JSON list of C-alpha atoms in Angstrom, two decimals:
[
{"chain": "A", "resi": 19, "resn": "MET", "atom": "CA", "xyz": [-20.97, -1.05, -14.65]},
{"chain": "A", "resi": 20, "resn": "GLY", "atom": "CA", "xyz": [-19.07, -3.32, -12.23]},
{"chain": "A", "resi": 21, "resn": "LYS", "atom": "CA", "xyz": [-15.93, -3.19, -14.36]},
{"chain": "A", "resi": 22, "resn": "ILE", "atom": "CA", "xyz": [-16.02, 0.62, -14.43]},
{"chain": "A", "resi": 23, "resn": "LEU", "atom": "CA", "xyz": [-16.45, 0.74, -10.65]},
{"chain": "A", "resi": 24, "resn": "SER", "atom": "CA", "xyz": [-13.66, -1.75, -10.01]},
{"chain": "A", "resi": 25, "resn": "ARG", "atom": "CA", "xyz": [-11.23, 0.02, -12.36]},
{"chain": "A", "resi": 26, "resn": "GLY", "atom": "CA", "xyz": [-12.17, 3.37, -10.84]},
{"chain": "A", "resi": 27, "resn": "LEU", "atom": "CA", "xyz": [-11.62, 2.00, -7.35]},
{"chain": "A", "resi": 28, "resn": "LEU", "atom": "CA", "xyz": [-8.22, 0.62, -8.35]},
{"chain": "A", "resi": 29, "resn": "ALA", "atom": "CA", "xyz": [-7.21, 3.97, -9.87]},
{"chain": "A", "resi": 30, "resn": "LEU", "atom": "CA", "xyz": [-8.41, 5.87, -6.78]},
{"chain": "A", "resi": 31, "resn": "TYR", "atom": "CA", "xyz": [-6.61, 3.41, -4.51]},
{"chain": "A", "resi": 32, "resn": "LEU", "atom": "CA", "xyz": [-3.35, 3.83, -6.45]},
{"chain": "A", "resi": 33, "resn": "VAL", "atom": "CA", "xyz": [-3.56, 7.63, -6.33]},
{"chain": "A", "resi": 34, "resn": "ILE", "atom": "CA", "xyz": [-4.15, 7.52, -2.58]},
{"chain": "A", "resi": 35, "resn": "LEU", "atom": "CA", "xyz": [-1.40, 4.93, -2.14]},
{"chain": "A", "resi": 36, "resn": "ILE", "atom": "CA", "xyz": [1.09, 7.12, -3.99]},
{"chain": "A", "resi": 37, "resn": "TRP", "atom": "CA", "xyz": [-0.06, 10.14, -1.96]},
{"chain": "A", "resi": 38, "resn": "LEU", "atom": "CA", "xyz": [0.41, 8.12, 1.21]},
{"chain": "A", "resi": 39, "resn": "VAL", "atom": "CA", "xyz": [3.73, 6.42, 0.41]},
{"chain": "A", "resi": 40, "resn": "LEU", "atom": "CA", "xyz": [5.50, 9.26, -1.37]},
{"chain": "A", "resi": 41, "resn": "PHE", "atom": "CA", "xyz": [3.93, 12.37, 0.08]},
{"chain": "A", "resi": 42, "resn": "LYS", "atom": "CA", "xyz": [2.86, 11.15, 3.56]},
{"chain": "A", "resi": 43, "resn": "LEU", "atom": "CA", "xyz": [-0.67, 12.53, 3.03]},
{"chain": "A", "resi": 44, "resn": "GLN", "atom": "CA", "xyz": [0.64, 16.10, 2.79]},
{"chain": "A", "resi": 45, "resn": "TYR", "atom": "CA", "xyz": [-1.76, 18.64, 1.31]},
{"chain": "A", "resi": 46, "resn": "ASN", "atom": "CA", "xyz": [1.15, 20.84, 0.23]},
{"chain": "A", "resi": 47, "resn": "ILE", "atom": "CA", "xyz": [3.06, 18.36, -1.89]},
{"chain": "A", "resi": 48, "resn": "LEU", "atom": "CA", "xyz": [5.82, 20.88, -2.64]},
{"chain": "A", "resi": 49, "resn": "SER", "atom": "CA", "xyz": [6.70, 20.93, 1.07]},
{"chain": "A", "resi": 50, "resn": "VAL", "atom": "CA", "xyz": [7.69, 17.28, 0.76]},
{"chain": "A", "resi": 51, "resn": "PHE", "atom": "CA", "xyz": [10.26, 18.22, -1.87]},
{"chain": "A", "resi": 52, "resn": "ASN", "atom": "CA", "xyz": [11.79, 20.69, 0.59]},
{"chain": "A", "resi": 53, "resn": "TYR", "atom": "CA", "xyz": [12.45, 17.82, 2.98]},
{"chain": "A", "resi": 54, "resn": "HIS", "atom": "CA", "xyz": [15.86, 16.98, 1.45]},
{"chain": "A", "resi": 55, "resn": "HIS", "atom": "CA", "xyz": [16.57, 13.98, 3.61]},
{"chain": "A", "resi": 56, "resn": "ARG", "atom": "CA", "xyz": [18.01, 11.08, 1.70]},
{"chain": "A", "resi": 57, "resn": "SER", "atom": "CA", "xyz": [18.70, 7.84, 3.49]},
{"chain": "A", "resi": 58, "resn": "LEU", "atom": "CA", "xyz": [19.11, 4.33, 2.23]},
{"chain": "A", "resi": 59, "resn": "ASN", "atom": "CA", "xyz": [18.74, 1.21, 4.35]},
{"chain": "A", "resi": 60, "resn": "LEU", "atom": "CA", "xyz": [19.53, -2.08, 2.63]},
{"chain": "A", "resi": 61, "resn": "ASN", "atom": "CA", "xyz": [19.58, -4.07, 5.89]},
{"chain": "A", "resi": 62, "resn": "PRO", "atom": "CA", "xyz": [16.15, -5.73, 6.13]},
{"chain": "A", "resi": 63, "resn": "PHE", "atom": "CA", "xyz": [14.18, -5.21, 9.34]},
{"chain": "A", "resi": 64, "resn": "ALA", "atom": "CA", "xyz": [16.97, -3.19, 10.99]},
{"chain": "A", "resi": 65, "resn": "ALA", "atom": "CA", "xyz": [15.86, 0.46, 11.00]},
{"chain": "A", "resi": 66, "resn": "PRO", "atom": "CA", "xyz": [12.19, 0.34, 12.04]},
{"chain": "A", "resi": 67, "resn": "LEU", "atom": "CA", "xyz": [12.74, -2.18, 14.81]},
{"chain": "A", "resi": 68, "resn": "ASN", "atom": "CA", "xyz": [14.63, 0.01, 17.23]},
{"chain": "A", "resi": 69, "resn": "ILE", "atom": "CA", "xyz": [12.98, 3.31, 18.17]},
{"chain": "A", "resi": 70, "resn": "ASN", "atom": "CA", "xyz": [14.07, 4.78, 21.49]},
{"chain": "A", "resi": 71, "resn": "GLY", "atom": "CA", "xyz": [15.46, 1.43, 22.53]},
{"chain": "A", "resi": 72, "resn": "ARG", "atom": "CA", "xyz": [12.17, -0.36, 21.93]},
{"chain": "A", "resi": 73, "resn": "ILE", "atom": "CA", "xyz": [11.08, -2.69, 19.17]},
{"chain": "A", "resi": 74, "resn": "ASN", "atom": "CA", "xyz": [8.41, -1.09, 16.99]},
{"chain": "A", "resi": 75, "resn": "PHE", "atom": "CA", "xyz": [6.56, -3.22, 14.45]},
{"chain": "A", "resi": 76, "resn": "GLY", "atom": "CA", "xyz": [3.82, -0.62, 13.86]},
{"chain": "A", "resi": 77, "resn": "GLU", "atom": "CA", "xyz": [5.15, 0.82, 10.61]},
{"chain": "A", "resi": 78, "resn": "MET", "atom": "CA", "xyz": [5.80, -2.62, 9.17]},
{"chain": "A", "resi": 79, "resn": "ILE", "atom": "CA", "xyz": [2.28, -3.79, 10.06]},
{"chain": "A", "resi": 80, "resn": "ASP", "atom": "CA", "xyz": [0.85, -0.59, 8.54]},
{"chain": "A", "resi": 81, "resn": "ASN", "atom": "CA", "xyz": [2.75, -1.23, 5.30]},
{"chain": "A", "resi": 82, "resn": "VAL", "atom": "CA", "xyz": [1.40, -4.77, 5.08]},
{"chain": "A", "resi": 83, "resn": "ILE", "atom": "CA", "xyz": [-2.19, -3.67, 5.76]},
{"chain": "A", "resi": 84, "resn": "ILE", "atom": "CA", "xyz": [-2.04, -0.75, 3.32]},
{"chain": "A", "resi": 85, "resn": "PHE", "atom": "CA", "xyz": [-0.96, -3.00, 0.42]},
{"chain": "A", "resi": 86, "resn": "ILE", "atom": "CA", "xyz": [-3.51, -5.82, 0.96]},
{"chain": "A", "resi": 87, "resn": "PRO", "atom": "CA", "xyz": [-6.17, -3.99, -1.11]},
{"chain": "A", "resi": 88, "resn": "PHE", "atom": "CA", "xyz": [-3.69, -3.76, -3.99]},
{"chain": "A", "resi": 89, "resn": "GLY", "atom": "CA", "xyz": [-3.65, -7.55, -4.33]},
{"chain": "A", "resi": 90, "resn": "LEU", "atom": "CA", "xyz": [-7.42, -7.77, -3.91]},
{"chain": "A", "resi": 91, "resn": "LEU", "atom": "CA", "xyz": [-8.11, -5.10, -6.54]},
{"chain": "A", "resi": 92, "resn": "LEU", "atom": "CA", "xyz": [-5.63, -6.58, -9.00]},
{"chain": "A", "resi": 93, "resn": "ASN", "atom": "CA", "xyz": [-7.50, -9.88, -8.78]},
{"chain": "A", "resi": 94, "resn": "VAL", "atom": "CA", "xyz": [-10.86, -8.18, -9.23]},
{"chain": "A", "resi": 95, "resn": "ASN", "atom": "CA", "xyz": [-9.70, -6.22, -12.27]},
{"chain": "A", "resi": 96, "resn": "PHE", "atom": "CA", "xyz": [-7.36, -8.61, -14.05]},
{"chain": "A", "resi": 97, "resn": "LYS", "atom": "CA", "xyz": [-8.77, -12.13, -13.91]},
{"chain": "A", "resi": 98, "resn": "LYS", "atom": "CA", "xyz": [-6.95, -13.41, -17.00]},
{"chain": "A", "resi": 99, "resn": "ILE", "atom": "CA", "xyz": [-3.52, -12.42, -15.72]},
{"chain": "A", "resi": 100, "resn": "GLY", "atom": "CA", "xyz": [-1.75, -15.03, -13.63]},
{"chain": "A", "resi": 101, "resn": "PHE", "atom": "CA", "xyz": [-0.52, -14.76, -10.06]},
{"chain": "A", "resi": 102, "resn": "LEU", "atom": "CA", "xyz": [3.15, -14.17, -10.87]},
{"chain": "A", "resi": 103, "resn": "PRO", "atom": "CA", "xyz": [2.69, -11.08, -13.09]},
{"chain": "A", "resi": 104, "resn": "LYS", "atom": "CA", "xyz": [0.38, -9.51, -10.47]},
{"chain": "A", "resi": 105, "resn": "PHE", "atom": "CA", "xyz": [2.89, -10.28, -7.74]},
{"chain": "A", "resi": 106, "resn": "ALA", "atom": "CA", "xyz": [5.69, -8.81, -9.87]},
{"chain": "A", "resi": 107, "resn": "LEU", "atom": "CA", "xyz": [3.62, -5.66, -10.44]},
{"chain": "A", "resi": 108, "resn": "ILE", "atom": "CA", "xyz": [3.19, -5.20, -6.68]},
{"chain": "A", "resi": 109, "resn": "LEU", "atom": "CA", "xyz": [6.93, -5.69, -6.12]},
{"chain": "A", "resi": 110, "resn": "VAL", "atom": "CA", "xyz": [7.90, -3.31, -8.93]},
{"chain": "A", "resi": 111, "resn": "PHE", "atom": "CA", "xyz": [5.40, -0.68, -7.72]},
{"chain": "A", "resi": 112, "resn": "SER", "atom": "CA", "xyz": [6.80, -0.82, -4.18]},
{"chain": "A", "resi": 113, "resn": "LEU", "atom": "CA", "xyz": [10.40, -0.74, -5.40]},
{"chain": "A", "resi": 114, "resn": "THR", "atom": "CA", "xyz": [9.61, 2.20, -7.69]},
{"chain": "A", "resi": 115, "resn": "CYS", "atom": "CA", "xyz": [8.07, 4.18, -4.82]},
{"chain": "A", "resi": 116, "resn": "GLU", "atom": "CA", "xyz": [11.15, 3.60, -2.69]},
{"chain": "A", "resi": 117, "resn": "LEU", "atom": "CA", "xyz": [13.48, 4.58, -5.54]},
{"chain": "A", "resi": 118, "resn": "ILE", "atom": "CA", "xyz": [11.50, 7.78, -6.16]},
{"chain": "A", "resi": 119, "resn": "GLN", "atom": "CA", "xyz": [11.84, 8.61, -2.47]},
{"chain": "A", "resi": 120, "resn": "PHE", "atom": "CA", "xyz": [15.60, 8.18, -2.74]},
{"chain": "A", "resi": 121, "resn": "ILE", "atom": "CA", "xyz": [16.05, 10.03, -6.04]},
{"chain": "A", "resi": 122, "resn": "PHE", "atom": "CA", "xyz": [14.03, 13.06, -4.95]},
{"chain": "A", "resi": 123, "resn": "ALA", "atom": "CA", "xyz": [15.18, 12.90, -1.30]},
{"chain": "A", "resi": 124, "resn": "ILE", "atom": "CA", "xyz": [11.61, 12.88, -0.03]},
{"chain": "A", "resi": 125, "resn": "GLY", "atom": "CA", "xyz": [11.94, 10.20, 2.60]},
{"chain": "A", "resi": 126, "resn": "ALA", "atom": "CA", "xyz": [13.80, 7.21, 3.84]},
{"chain": "A", "resi": 127, "resn": "THR", "atom": "CA", "xyz": [14.39, 4.46, 1.30]},
{"chain": "A", "resi": 128, "resn": "ASP", "atom": "CA", "xyz": [14.18, 1.18, 3.13]},
{"chain": "A", "resi": 129, "resn": "ILE", "atom": "CA", "xyz": [14.33, -2.42, 1.89]},
{"chain": "A", "resi": 130, "resn": "THR", "atom": "CA", "xyz": [12.03, -3.35, 4.78]},
{"chain": "A", "resi": 131, "resn": "ASP", "atom": "CA", "xyz": [9.31, -1.18, 3.22]},
{"chain": "A", "resi": 132, "resn": "VAL", "atom": "CA", "xyz": [9.69, -2.99, -0.10]},
{"chain": "A", "resi": 133, "resn": "ILE", "atom": "CA", "xyz": [9.43, -6.36, 1.67]},
{"chain": "A", "resi": 134, "resn": "THR", "atom": "CA", "xyz": [6.44, -5.44, 3.85]},
{"chain": "A", "resi": 135, "resn": "ASN", "atom": "CA", "xyz": [4.59, -3.71, 1.01]},
{"chain": "A", "resi": 136, "resn": "THR", "atom": "CA", "xyz": [5.09, -6.75, -1.19]},
{"chain": "A", "resi": 137, "resn": "VAL", "atom": "CA", "xyz": [3.96, -9.09, 1.60]},
{"chain": "A", "resi": 138, "resn": "GLY", "atom": "CA", "xyz": [0.78, -7.03, 1.93]},
{"chain": "A", "resi": 139, "resn": "GLY", "atom": "CA", "xyz": [0.08, -7.26, -1.80]},
{"chain": "A", "resi": 140, "resn": "PHE", "atom": "CA", "xyz": [0.83, -10.99, -1.70]},
{"chain": "A", "resi": 141, "resn": "LEU", "atom": "CA", "xyz": [-1.64, -11.41, 1.18]},
{"chain": "A", "resi": 142, "resn": "GLY", "atom": "CA", "xyz": [-4.27, -9.56, -0.86]},
{"chain": "A", "resi": 143, "resn": "LEU", "atom": "CA", "xyz": [-3.70, -11.87, -3.82]},
{"chain": "A", "resi": 144, "resn": "GLU", "atom": "CA", "xyz": [-3.89, -14.95, -1.62]},
{"chain": "A", "resi": 145, "resn": "LEU", "atom": "CA", "xyz": [-6.87, -13.71, 0.39]},
{"chain": "A", "resi": 146, "resn": "TYR", "atom": "CA", "xyz": [-8.80, -13.31, -2.85]},
{"chain": "A", "resi": 147, "resn": "SER", "atom": "CA", "xyz": [-7.82, -16.78, -4.04]},
{"chain": "A", "resi": 148, "resn": "LEU", "atom": "CA", "xyz": [-8.80, -18.39, -0.73]},
{"chain": "A", "resi": 149, "resn": "SER", "atom": "CA", "xyz": [-12.09, -16.50, -0.56]},
{"chain": "A", "resi": 150, "resn": "ASN", "atom": "CA", "xyz": [-12.82, -17.41, -4.16]},
{"chain": "A", "resi": 151, "resn": "LYS", "atom": "CA", "xyz": [-12.86, -21.09, -3.18]},
{"chain": "A", "resi": 152, "resn": "TYR", "atom": "CA", "xyz": [-15.80, -20.47, -0.85]},
{"chain": "A", "resi": 153, "resn": "ILE", "atom": "CA", "xyz": [-17.55, -17.46, -2.38]},
{"chain": "A", "resi": 154, "resn": "ASN", "atom": "CA", "xyz": [-18.84, -17.06, -5.92]},
{"chain": "A", "resi": 155, "resn": "ASN", "atom": "CA", "xyz": [-16.46, -15.01, -8.08]},
{"chain": "A", "resi": 156, "resn": "LYS", "atom": "CA", "xyz": [-19.00, -12.30, -8.94]},
{"chain": "A", "resi": 157, "resn": "ARG", "atom": "CA", "xyz": [-20.26, -12.02, -5.37]},
{"chain": "A", "resi": 158, "resn": "LEU", "atom": "CA", "xyz": [-16.71, -11.70, -4.04]},
{"chain": "A", "resi": 159, "resn": "ASP", "atom": "CA", "xyz": [-15.95, -8.97, -6.58]},
{"chain": "A", "resi": 160, "resn": "ARG", "atom": "CA", "xyz": [-19.12, -7.08, -5.60]},
{"chain": "A", "resi": 161, "resn": "VAL", "atom": "CA", "xyz": [-18.21, -7.27, -1.92]},
{"chain": "A", "resi": 162, "resn": "ILE", "atom": "CA", "xyz": [-14.72, -5.94, -2.62]},
{"chain": "A", "resi": 163, "resn": "ILE", "atom": "CA", "xyz": [-16.03, -3.17, -4.90]},
{"chain": "A", "resi": 164, "resn": "PHE", "atom": "CA", "xyz": [-18.71, -1.98, -2.49]},
{"chain": "A", "resi": 165, "resn": "VAL", "atom": "CA", "xyz": [-16.92, -2.55, 0.82]},
{"chain": "A", "resi": 166, "resn": "GLY", "atom": "CA", "xyz": [-13.59, -1.32, -0.61]},
{"chain": "A", "resi": 167, "resn": "PRO", "atom": "CA", "xyz": [-14.39, 2.40, -0.54]},
{"chain": "A", "resi": 168, "resn": "LEU", "atom": "CA", "xyz": [-15.57, 2.17, 3.07]},
{"chain": "A", "resi": 169, "resn": "LEU", "atom": "CA", "xyz": [-12.38, 0.39, 4.06]},
{"chain": "A", "resi": 170, "resn": "LEU", "atom": "CA", "xyz": [-10.35, 2.93, 2.10]},
{"chain": "A", "resi": 171, "resn": "VAL", "atom": "CA", "xyz": [-11.94, 5.80, 4.04]},
{"chain": "A", "resi": 172, "resn": "LEU", "atom": "CA", "xyz": [-11.31, 4.00, 7.33]},
{"chain": "A", "resi": 173, "resn": "LEU", "atom": "CA", "xyz": [-7.71, 3.33, 6.34]},
{"chain": "A", "resi": 174, "resn": "LEU", "atom": "CA", "xyz": [-7.15, 6.97, 5.43]},
{"chain": "A", "resi": 175, "resn": "TYR", "atom": "CA", "xyz": [-8.70, 8.12, 8.70]},
{"chain": "A", "resi": 176, "resn": "TYR", "atom": "CA", "xyz": [-6.45, 5.72, 10.60]},
{"chain": "A", "resi": 177, "resn": "ARG", "atom": "CA", "xyz": [-3.30, 6.82, 8.72]},
{"chain": "A", "resi": 178, "resn": "ILE", "atom": "CA", "xyz": [-4.07, 10.51, 9.14]},
{"chain": "A", "resi": 179, "resn": "HIS", "atom": "CA", "xyz": [-4.66, 9.95, 12.84]},
{"chain": "A", "resi": 180, "resn": "ILE", "atom": "CA", "xyz": [-1.39, 7.98, 13.20]},
{"chain": "A", "resi": 181, "resn": "LEU", "atom": "CA", "xyz": [0.61, 10.57, 11.24]},
{"chain": "A", "resi": 182, "resn": "ARG", "atom": "CA", "xyz": [-0.74, 13.36, 13.43]},
{"chain": "A", "resi": 183, "resn": "LEU", "atom": "CA", "xyz": [0.39, 11.46, 16.51]},
{"chain": "A", "resi": 184, "resn": "LYS", "atom": "CA", "xyz": [3.87, 10.94, 15.02]},
{"chain": "A", "resi": 185, "resn": "TYR", "atom": "CA", "xyz": [4.57, 14.55, 14.05]}
]
């Protein structure tokens, strides 16, 4: 039962993450494809820092926070897989999302997003490992599985609220 819940939570999280990263939580996904704005920033930490002459770390912090559950859920679901393959999966997932944005011209492709997303996933992997030293493996998994959906709802509420303020 726990394995089904944890796999289901991971699948739900990934669907929501794709909806968030690629489609910016739009209900009309086709409207995103009408955006037709293609930009590519390969200069790390350059674009999001300067908005209206002010330094803005908000988007970078959001990216880190949004990807922390990815690392946690990978550890819950794939115990026999080592750290490096999980870390590589997070990096490849983030890079793939950014490339899809560029290919379909549905947003700004930014190396900073890849870095901050990957840092968030890394923090999730490490947070699990650190917690696992002090909390029983099964108990930690149960906490993540049962608290995860609540945190996911709170995260979605926060992101929807932030996106409404932006646009």
